mmCIF file with all atom_site columns, C-alpha atoms in Angstrom:
data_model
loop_
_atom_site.group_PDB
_atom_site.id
_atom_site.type_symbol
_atom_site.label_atom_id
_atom_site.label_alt_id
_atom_site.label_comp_id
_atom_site.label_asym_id
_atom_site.label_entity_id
_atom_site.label_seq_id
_atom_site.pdbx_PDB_ins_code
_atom_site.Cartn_x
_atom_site.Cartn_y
_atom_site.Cartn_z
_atom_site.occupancy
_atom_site.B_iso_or_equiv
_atom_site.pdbx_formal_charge
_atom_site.auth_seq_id
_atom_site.auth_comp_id
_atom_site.auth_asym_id
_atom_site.auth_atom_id
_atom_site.pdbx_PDB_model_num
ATOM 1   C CA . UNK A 1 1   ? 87.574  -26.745 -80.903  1.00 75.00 ? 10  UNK A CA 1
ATOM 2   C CA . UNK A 1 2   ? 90.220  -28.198 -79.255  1.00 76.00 ? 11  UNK A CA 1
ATOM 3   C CA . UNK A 1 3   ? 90.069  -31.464 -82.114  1.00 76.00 ? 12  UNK A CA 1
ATOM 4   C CA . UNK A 1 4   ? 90.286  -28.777 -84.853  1.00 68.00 ? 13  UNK A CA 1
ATOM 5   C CA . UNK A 1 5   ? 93.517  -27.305 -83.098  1.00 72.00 ? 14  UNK A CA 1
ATOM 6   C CA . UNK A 1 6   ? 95.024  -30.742 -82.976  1.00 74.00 ? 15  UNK A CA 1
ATOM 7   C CA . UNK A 1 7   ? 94.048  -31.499 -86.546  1.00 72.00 ? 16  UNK A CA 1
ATOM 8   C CA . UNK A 1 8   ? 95.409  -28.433 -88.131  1.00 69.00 ? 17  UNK A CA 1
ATOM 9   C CA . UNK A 1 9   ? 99.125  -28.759 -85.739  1.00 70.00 ? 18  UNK A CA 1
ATOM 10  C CA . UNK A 1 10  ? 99.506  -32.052 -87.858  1.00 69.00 ? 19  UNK A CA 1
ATOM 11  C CA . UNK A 1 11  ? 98.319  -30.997 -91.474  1.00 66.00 ? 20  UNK A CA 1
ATOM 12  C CA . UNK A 1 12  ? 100.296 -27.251 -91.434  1.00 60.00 ? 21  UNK A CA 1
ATOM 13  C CA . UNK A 1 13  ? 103.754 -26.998 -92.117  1.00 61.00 ? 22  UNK A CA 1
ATOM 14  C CA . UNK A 1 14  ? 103.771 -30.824 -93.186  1.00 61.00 ? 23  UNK A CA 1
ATOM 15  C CA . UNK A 1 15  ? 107.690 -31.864 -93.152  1.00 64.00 ? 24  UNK A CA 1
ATOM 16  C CA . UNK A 1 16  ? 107.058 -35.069 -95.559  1.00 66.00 ? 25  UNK A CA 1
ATOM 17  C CA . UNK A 1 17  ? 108.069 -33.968 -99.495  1.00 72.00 ? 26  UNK A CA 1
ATOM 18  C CA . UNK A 1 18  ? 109.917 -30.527 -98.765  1.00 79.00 ? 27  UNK A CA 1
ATOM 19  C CA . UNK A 1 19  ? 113.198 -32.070 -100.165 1.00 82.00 ? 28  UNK A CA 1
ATOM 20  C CA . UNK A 1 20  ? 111.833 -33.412 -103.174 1.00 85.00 ? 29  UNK A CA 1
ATOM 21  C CA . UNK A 1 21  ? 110.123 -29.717 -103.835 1.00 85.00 ? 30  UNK A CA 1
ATOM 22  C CA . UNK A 1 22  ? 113.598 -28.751 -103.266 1.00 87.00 ? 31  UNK A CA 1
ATOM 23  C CA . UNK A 1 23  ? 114.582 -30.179 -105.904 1.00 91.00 ? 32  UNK A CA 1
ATOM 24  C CA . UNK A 1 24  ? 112.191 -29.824 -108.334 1.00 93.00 ? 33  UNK A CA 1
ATOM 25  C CA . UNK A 1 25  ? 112.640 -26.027 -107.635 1.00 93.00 ? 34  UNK A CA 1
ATOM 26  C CA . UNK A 1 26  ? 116.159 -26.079 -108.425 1.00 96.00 ? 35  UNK A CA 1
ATOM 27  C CA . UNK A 1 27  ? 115.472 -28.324 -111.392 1.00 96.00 ? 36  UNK A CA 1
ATOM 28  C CA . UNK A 1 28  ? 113.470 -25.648 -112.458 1.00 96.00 ? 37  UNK A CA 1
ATOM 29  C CA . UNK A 1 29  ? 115.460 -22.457 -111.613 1.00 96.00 ? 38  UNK A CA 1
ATOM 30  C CA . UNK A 1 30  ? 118.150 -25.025 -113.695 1.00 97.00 ? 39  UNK A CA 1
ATOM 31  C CA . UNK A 1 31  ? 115.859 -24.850 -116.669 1.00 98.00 ? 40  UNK A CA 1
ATOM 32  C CA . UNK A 1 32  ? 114.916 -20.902 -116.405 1.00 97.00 ? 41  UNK A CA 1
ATOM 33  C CA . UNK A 1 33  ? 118.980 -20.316 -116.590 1.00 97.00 ? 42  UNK A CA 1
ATOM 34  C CA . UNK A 1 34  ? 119.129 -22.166 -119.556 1.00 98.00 ? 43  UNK A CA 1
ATOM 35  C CA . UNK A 1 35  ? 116.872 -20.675 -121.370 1.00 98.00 ? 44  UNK A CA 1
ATOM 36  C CA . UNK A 1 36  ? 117.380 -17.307 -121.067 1.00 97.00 ? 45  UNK A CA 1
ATOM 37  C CA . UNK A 1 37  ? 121.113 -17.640 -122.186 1.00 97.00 ? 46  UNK A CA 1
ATOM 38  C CA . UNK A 1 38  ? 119.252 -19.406 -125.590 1.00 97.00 ? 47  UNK A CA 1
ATOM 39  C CA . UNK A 1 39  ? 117.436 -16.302 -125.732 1.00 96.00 ? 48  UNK A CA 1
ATOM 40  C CA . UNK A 1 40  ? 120.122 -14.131 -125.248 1.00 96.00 ? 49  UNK A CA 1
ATOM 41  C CA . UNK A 1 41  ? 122.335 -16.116 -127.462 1.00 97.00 ? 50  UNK A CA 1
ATOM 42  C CA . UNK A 1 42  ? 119.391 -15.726 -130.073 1.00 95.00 ? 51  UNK A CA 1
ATOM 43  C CA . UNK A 1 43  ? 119.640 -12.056 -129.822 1.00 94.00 ? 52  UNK A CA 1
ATOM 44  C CA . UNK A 1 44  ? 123.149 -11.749 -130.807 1.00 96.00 ? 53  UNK A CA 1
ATOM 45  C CA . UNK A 1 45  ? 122.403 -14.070 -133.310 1.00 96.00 ? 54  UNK A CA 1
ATOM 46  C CA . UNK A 1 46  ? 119.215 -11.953 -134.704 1.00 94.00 ? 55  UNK A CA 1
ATOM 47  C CA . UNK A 1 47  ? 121.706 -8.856  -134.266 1.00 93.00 ? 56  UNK A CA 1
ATOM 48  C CA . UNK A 1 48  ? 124.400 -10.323 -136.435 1.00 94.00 ? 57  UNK A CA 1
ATOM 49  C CA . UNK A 1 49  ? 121.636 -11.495 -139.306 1.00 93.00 ? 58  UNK A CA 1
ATOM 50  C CA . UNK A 1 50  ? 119.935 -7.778  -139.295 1.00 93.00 ? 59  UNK A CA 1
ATOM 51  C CA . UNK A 1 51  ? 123.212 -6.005  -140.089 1.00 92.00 ? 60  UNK A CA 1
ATOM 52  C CA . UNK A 1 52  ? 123.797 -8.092  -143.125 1.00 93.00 ? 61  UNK A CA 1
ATOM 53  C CA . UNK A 1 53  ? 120.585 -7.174  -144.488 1.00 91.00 ? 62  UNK A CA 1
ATOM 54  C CA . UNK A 1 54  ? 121.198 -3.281  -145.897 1.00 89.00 ? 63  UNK A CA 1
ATOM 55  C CA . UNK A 1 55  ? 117.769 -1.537  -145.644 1.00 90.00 ? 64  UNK A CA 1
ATOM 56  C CA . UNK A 1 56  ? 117.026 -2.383  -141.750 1.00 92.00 ? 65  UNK A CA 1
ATOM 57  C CA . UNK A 1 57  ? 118.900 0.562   -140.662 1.00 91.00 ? 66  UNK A CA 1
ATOM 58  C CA . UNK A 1 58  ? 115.258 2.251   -142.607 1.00 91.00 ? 67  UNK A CA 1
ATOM 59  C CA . UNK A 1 59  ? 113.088 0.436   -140.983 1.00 89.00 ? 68  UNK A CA 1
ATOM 60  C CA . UNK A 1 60  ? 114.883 0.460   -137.972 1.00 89.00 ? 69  UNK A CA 1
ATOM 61  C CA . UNK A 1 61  ? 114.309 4.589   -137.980 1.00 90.00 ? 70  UNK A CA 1
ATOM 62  C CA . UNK A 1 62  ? 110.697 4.173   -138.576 1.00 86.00 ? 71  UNK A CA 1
ATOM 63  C CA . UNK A 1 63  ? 108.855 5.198   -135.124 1.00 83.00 ? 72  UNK A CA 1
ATOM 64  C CA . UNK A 1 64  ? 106.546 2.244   -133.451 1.00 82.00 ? 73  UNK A CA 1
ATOM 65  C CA . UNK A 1 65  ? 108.640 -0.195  -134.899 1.00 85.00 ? 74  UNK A CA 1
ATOM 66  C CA . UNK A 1 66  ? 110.988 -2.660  -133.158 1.00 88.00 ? 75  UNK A CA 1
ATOM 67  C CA . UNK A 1 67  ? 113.732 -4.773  -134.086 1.00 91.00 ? 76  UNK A CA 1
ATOM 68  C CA . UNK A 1 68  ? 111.330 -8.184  -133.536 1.00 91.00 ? 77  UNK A CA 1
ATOM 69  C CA . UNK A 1 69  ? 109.094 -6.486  -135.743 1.00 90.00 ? 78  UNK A CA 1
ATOM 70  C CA . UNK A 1 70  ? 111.219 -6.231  -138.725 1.00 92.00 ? 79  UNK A CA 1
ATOM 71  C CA . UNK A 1 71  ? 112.988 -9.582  -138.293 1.00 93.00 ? 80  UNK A CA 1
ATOM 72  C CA . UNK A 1 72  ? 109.621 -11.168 -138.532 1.00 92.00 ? 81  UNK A CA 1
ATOM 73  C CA . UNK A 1 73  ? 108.492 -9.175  -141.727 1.00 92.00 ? 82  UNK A CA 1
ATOM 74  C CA . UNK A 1 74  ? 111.758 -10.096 -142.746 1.00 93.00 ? 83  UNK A CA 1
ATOM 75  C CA . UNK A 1 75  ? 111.633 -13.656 -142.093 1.00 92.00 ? 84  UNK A CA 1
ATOM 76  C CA . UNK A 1 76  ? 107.965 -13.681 -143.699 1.00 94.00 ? 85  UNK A CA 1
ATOM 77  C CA . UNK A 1 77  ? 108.622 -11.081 -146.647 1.00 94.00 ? 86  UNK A CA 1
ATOM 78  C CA . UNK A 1 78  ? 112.330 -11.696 -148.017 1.00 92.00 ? 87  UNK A CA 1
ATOM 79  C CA . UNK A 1 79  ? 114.176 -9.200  -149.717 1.00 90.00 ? 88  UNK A CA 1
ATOM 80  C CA . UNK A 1 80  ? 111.952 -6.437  -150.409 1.00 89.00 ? 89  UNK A CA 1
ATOM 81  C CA . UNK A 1 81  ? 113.298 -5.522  -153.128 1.00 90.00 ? 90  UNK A CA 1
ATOM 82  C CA . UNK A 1 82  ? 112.312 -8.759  -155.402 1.00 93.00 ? 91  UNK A CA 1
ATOM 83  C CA . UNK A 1 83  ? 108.675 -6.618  -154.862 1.00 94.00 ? 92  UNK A CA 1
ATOM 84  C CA . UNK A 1 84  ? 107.935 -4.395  -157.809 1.00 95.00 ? 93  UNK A CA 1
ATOM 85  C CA . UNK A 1 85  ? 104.545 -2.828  -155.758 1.00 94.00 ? 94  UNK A CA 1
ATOM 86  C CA . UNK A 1 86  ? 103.332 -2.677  -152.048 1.00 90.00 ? 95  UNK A CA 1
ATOM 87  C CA . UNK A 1 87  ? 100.087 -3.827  -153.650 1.00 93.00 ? 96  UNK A CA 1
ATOM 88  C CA . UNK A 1 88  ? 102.087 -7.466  -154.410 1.00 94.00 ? 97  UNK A CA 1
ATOM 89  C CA . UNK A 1 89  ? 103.215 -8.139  -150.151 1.00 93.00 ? 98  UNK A CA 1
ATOM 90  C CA . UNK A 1 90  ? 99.574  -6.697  -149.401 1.00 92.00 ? 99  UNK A CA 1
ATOM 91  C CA . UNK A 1 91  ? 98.188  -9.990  -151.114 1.00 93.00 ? 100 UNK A CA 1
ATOM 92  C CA . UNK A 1 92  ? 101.056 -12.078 -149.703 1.00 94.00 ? 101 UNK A CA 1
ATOM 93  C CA . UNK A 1 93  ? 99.592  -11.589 -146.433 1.00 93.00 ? 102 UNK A CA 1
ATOM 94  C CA . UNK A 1 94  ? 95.904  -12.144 -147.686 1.00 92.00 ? 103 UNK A CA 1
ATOM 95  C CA . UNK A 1 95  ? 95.061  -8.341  -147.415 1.00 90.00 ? 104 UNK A CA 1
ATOM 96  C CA . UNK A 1 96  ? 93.802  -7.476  -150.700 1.00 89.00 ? 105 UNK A CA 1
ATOM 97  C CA . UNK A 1 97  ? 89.624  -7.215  -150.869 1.00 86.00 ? 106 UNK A CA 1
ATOM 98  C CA . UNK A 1 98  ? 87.002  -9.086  -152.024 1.00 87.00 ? 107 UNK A CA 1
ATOM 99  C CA . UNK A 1 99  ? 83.882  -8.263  -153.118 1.00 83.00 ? 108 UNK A CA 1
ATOM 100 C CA . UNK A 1 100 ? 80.838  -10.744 -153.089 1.00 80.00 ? 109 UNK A CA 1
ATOM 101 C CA . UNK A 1 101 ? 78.554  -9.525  -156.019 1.00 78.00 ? 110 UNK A CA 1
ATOM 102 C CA . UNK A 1 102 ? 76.845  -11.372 -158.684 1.00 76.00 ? 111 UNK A CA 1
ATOM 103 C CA . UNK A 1 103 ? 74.441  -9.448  -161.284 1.00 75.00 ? 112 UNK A CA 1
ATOM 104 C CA . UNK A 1 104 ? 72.645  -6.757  -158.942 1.00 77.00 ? 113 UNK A CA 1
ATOM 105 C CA . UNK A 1 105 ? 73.610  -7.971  -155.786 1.00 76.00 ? 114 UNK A CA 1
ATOM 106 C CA . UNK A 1 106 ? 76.393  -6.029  -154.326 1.00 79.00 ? 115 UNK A CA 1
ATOM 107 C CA . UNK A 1 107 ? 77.969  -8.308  -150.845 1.00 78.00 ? 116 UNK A CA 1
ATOM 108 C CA . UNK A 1 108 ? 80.394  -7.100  -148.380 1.00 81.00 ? 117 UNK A CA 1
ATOM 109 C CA . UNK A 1 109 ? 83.666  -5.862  -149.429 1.00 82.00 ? 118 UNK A CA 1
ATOM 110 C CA . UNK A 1 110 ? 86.286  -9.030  -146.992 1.00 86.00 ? 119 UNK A CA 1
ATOM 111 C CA . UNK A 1 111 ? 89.428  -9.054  -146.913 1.00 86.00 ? 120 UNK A CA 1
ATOM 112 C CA . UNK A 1 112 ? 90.548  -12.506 -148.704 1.00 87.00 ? 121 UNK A CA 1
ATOM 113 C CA . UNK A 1 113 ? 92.831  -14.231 -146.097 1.00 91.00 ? 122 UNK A CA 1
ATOM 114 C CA . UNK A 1 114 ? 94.473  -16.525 -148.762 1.00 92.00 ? 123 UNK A CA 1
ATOM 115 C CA . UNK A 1 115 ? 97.845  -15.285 -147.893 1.00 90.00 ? 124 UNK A CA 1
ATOM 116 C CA . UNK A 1 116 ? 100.274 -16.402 -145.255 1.00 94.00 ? 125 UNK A CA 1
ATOM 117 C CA . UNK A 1 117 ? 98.533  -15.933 -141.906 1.00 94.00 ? 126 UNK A CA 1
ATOM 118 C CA . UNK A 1 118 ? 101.663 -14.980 -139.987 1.00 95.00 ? 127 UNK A CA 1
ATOM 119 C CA . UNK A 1 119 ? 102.648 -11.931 -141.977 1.00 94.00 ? 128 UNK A CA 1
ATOM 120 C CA . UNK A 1 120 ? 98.597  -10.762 -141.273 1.00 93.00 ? 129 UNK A CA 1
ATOM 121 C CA . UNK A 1 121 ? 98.899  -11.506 -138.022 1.00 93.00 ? 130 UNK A CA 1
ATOM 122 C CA . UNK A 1 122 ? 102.360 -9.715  -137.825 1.00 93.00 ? 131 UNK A CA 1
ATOM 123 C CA . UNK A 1 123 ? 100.826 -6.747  -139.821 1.00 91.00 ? 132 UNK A CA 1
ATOM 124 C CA . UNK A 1 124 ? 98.455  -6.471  -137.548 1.00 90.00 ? 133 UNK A CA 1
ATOM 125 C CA . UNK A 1 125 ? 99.833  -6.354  -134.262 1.00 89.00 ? 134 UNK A CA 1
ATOM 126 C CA . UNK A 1 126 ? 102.638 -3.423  -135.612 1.00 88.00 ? 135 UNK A CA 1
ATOM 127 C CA . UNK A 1 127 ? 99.837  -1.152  -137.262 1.00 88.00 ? 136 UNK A CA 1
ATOM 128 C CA . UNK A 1 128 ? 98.303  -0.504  -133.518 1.00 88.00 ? 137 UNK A CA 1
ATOM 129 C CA . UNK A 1 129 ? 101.859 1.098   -131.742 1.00 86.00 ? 138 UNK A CA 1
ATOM 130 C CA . UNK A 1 130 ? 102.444 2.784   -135.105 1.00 87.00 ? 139 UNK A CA 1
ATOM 131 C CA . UNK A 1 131 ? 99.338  4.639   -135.454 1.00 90.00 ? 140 UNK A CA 1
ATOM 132 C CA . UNK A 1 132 ? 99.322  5.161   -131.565 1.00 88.00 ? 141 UNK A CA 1
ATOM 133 C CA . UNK A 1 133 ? 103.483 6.466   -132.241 1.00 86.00 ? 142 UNK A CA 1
ATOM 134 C CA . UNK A 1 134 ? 103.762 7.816   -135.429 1.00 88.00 ? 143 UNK A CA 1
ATOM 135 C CA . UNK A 1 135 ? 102.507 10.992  -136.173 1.00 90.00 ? 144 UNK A CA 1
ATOM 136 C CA . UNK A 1 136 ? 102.117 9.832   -140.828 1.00 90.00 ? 145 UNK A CA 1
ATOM 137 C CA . UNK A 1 137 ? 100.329 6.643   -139.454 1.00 90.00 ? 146 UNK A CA 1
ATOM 138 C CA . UNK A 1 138 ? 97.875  7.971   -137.488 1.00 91.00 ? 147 UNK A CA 1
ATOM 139 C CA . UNK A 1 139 ? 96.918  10.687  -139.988 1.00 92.00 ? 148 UNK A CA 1
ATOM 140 C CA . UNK A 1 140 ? 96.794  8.157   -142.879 1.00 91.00 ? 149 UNK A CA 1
ATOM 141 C CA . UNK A 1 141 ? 94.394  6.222   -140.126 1.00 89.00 ? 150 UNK A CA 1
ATOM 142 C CA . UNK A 1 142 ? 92.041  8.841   -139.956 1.00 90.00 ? 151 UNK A CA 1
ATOM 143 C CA . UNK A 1 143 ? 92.170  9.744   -143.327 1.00 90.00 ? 152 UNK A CA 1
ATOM 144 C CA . UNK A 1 144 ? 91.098  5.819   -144.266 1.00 85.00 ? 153 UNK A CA 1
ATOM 145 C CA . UNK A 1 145 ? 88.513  5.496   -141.328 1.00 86.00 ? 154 UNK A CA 1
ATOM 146 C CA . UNK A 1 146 ? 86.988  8.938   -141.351 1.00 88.00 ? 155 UNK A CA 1
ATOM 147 C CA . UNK A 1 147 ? 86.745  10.158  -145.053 1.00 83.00 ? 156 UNK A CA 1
ATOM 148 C CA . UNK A 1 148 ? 83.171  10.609  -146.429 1.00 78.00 ? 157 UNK A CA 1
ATOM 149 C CA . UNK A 1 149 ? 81.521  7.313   -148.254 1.00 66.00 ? 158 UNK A CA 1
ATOM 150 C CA . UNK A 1 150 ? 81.697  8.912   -151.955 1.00 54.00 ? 159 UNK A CA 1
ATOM 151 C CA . UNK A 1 151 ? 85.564  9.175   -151.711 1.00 59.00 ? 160 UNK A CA 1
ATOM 152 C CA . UNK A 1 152 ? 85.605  5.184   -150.761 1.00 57.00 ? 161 UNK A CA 1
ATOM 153 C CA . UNK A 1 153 ? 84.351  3.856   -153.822 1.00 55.00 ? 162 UNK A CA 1
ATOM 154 C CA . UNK A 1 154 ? 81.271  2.845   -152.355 1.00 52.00 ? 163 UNK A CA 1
#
């Protein structure tokens, strides 16, 4: 016992390399600083770019969906307005449908994923808050997910 008491007096609280953590900590805390004032130059930056672009005051008053959101649909997207139908970002992002048939066999109905994976992945992560947020989201959820198989086209 008395061995194990001696042992741990010299291995605890070890003096050797304290200054050197030192340092790396500040080094660190150093680095941390700098880059949140990137990220909060970046912001005003991001600010500044969304008020040039004149429909983001719409999307901005859409409920579930943030200003991150619409920059990267933005950055992804363009101008909205070179879009003549929803249909046409919908297979941007690889969303449109595909059905496997051939003669009588009927496959599974896949999405086609030949579109830019970012703006699906974006899609995807907004269409969660806004169908937990917004009241017209969630309905057209249910209406989508819970309407009887004849009305699918099935």
């Amino acid at each position: 016992m008395k061995s194990l008491k001696a042992a741990a007096s010299r291995s605890v609280g070890m003096k050797q390399g304290t200054e050197l953590a030192k340092v790396e900590l500040q080094l660190l805390l150093t680095q941390y600083e700098y880059l949140q004032s990137k990220f909060s130059e970046l912001d005003v930056k991001l600010d500044e770019l969304m008020e040039q672009i004149p429909y983001v005051q719409q999307l901005l008053a859409i409920k579930g969906m943030g200003r991150d959101t619409i920059a990267g649909f933005i950055a992804e997207v363009g101008d909205i307005h070179q879009y003549r139908h929803p249909k046409q970002i919908v297979k941007l992002a690889g969303l449109n449908l595909k059905e496997n048939t051939s003669g009588k066999h009927k496959g599974q109905t896949k999405i086609t994923k030949r579109g830019r994976k970012r703006l699906r992945a974006l899609l995807f992560r907004v269409i969660m808050p806004l169908v937990a947020k917004n009241g017209a989201f969630k309905a057209l959820h249910e209406y989508y997910t819970k309407r009887p198989d004849h009305e699918k086209g099935t």
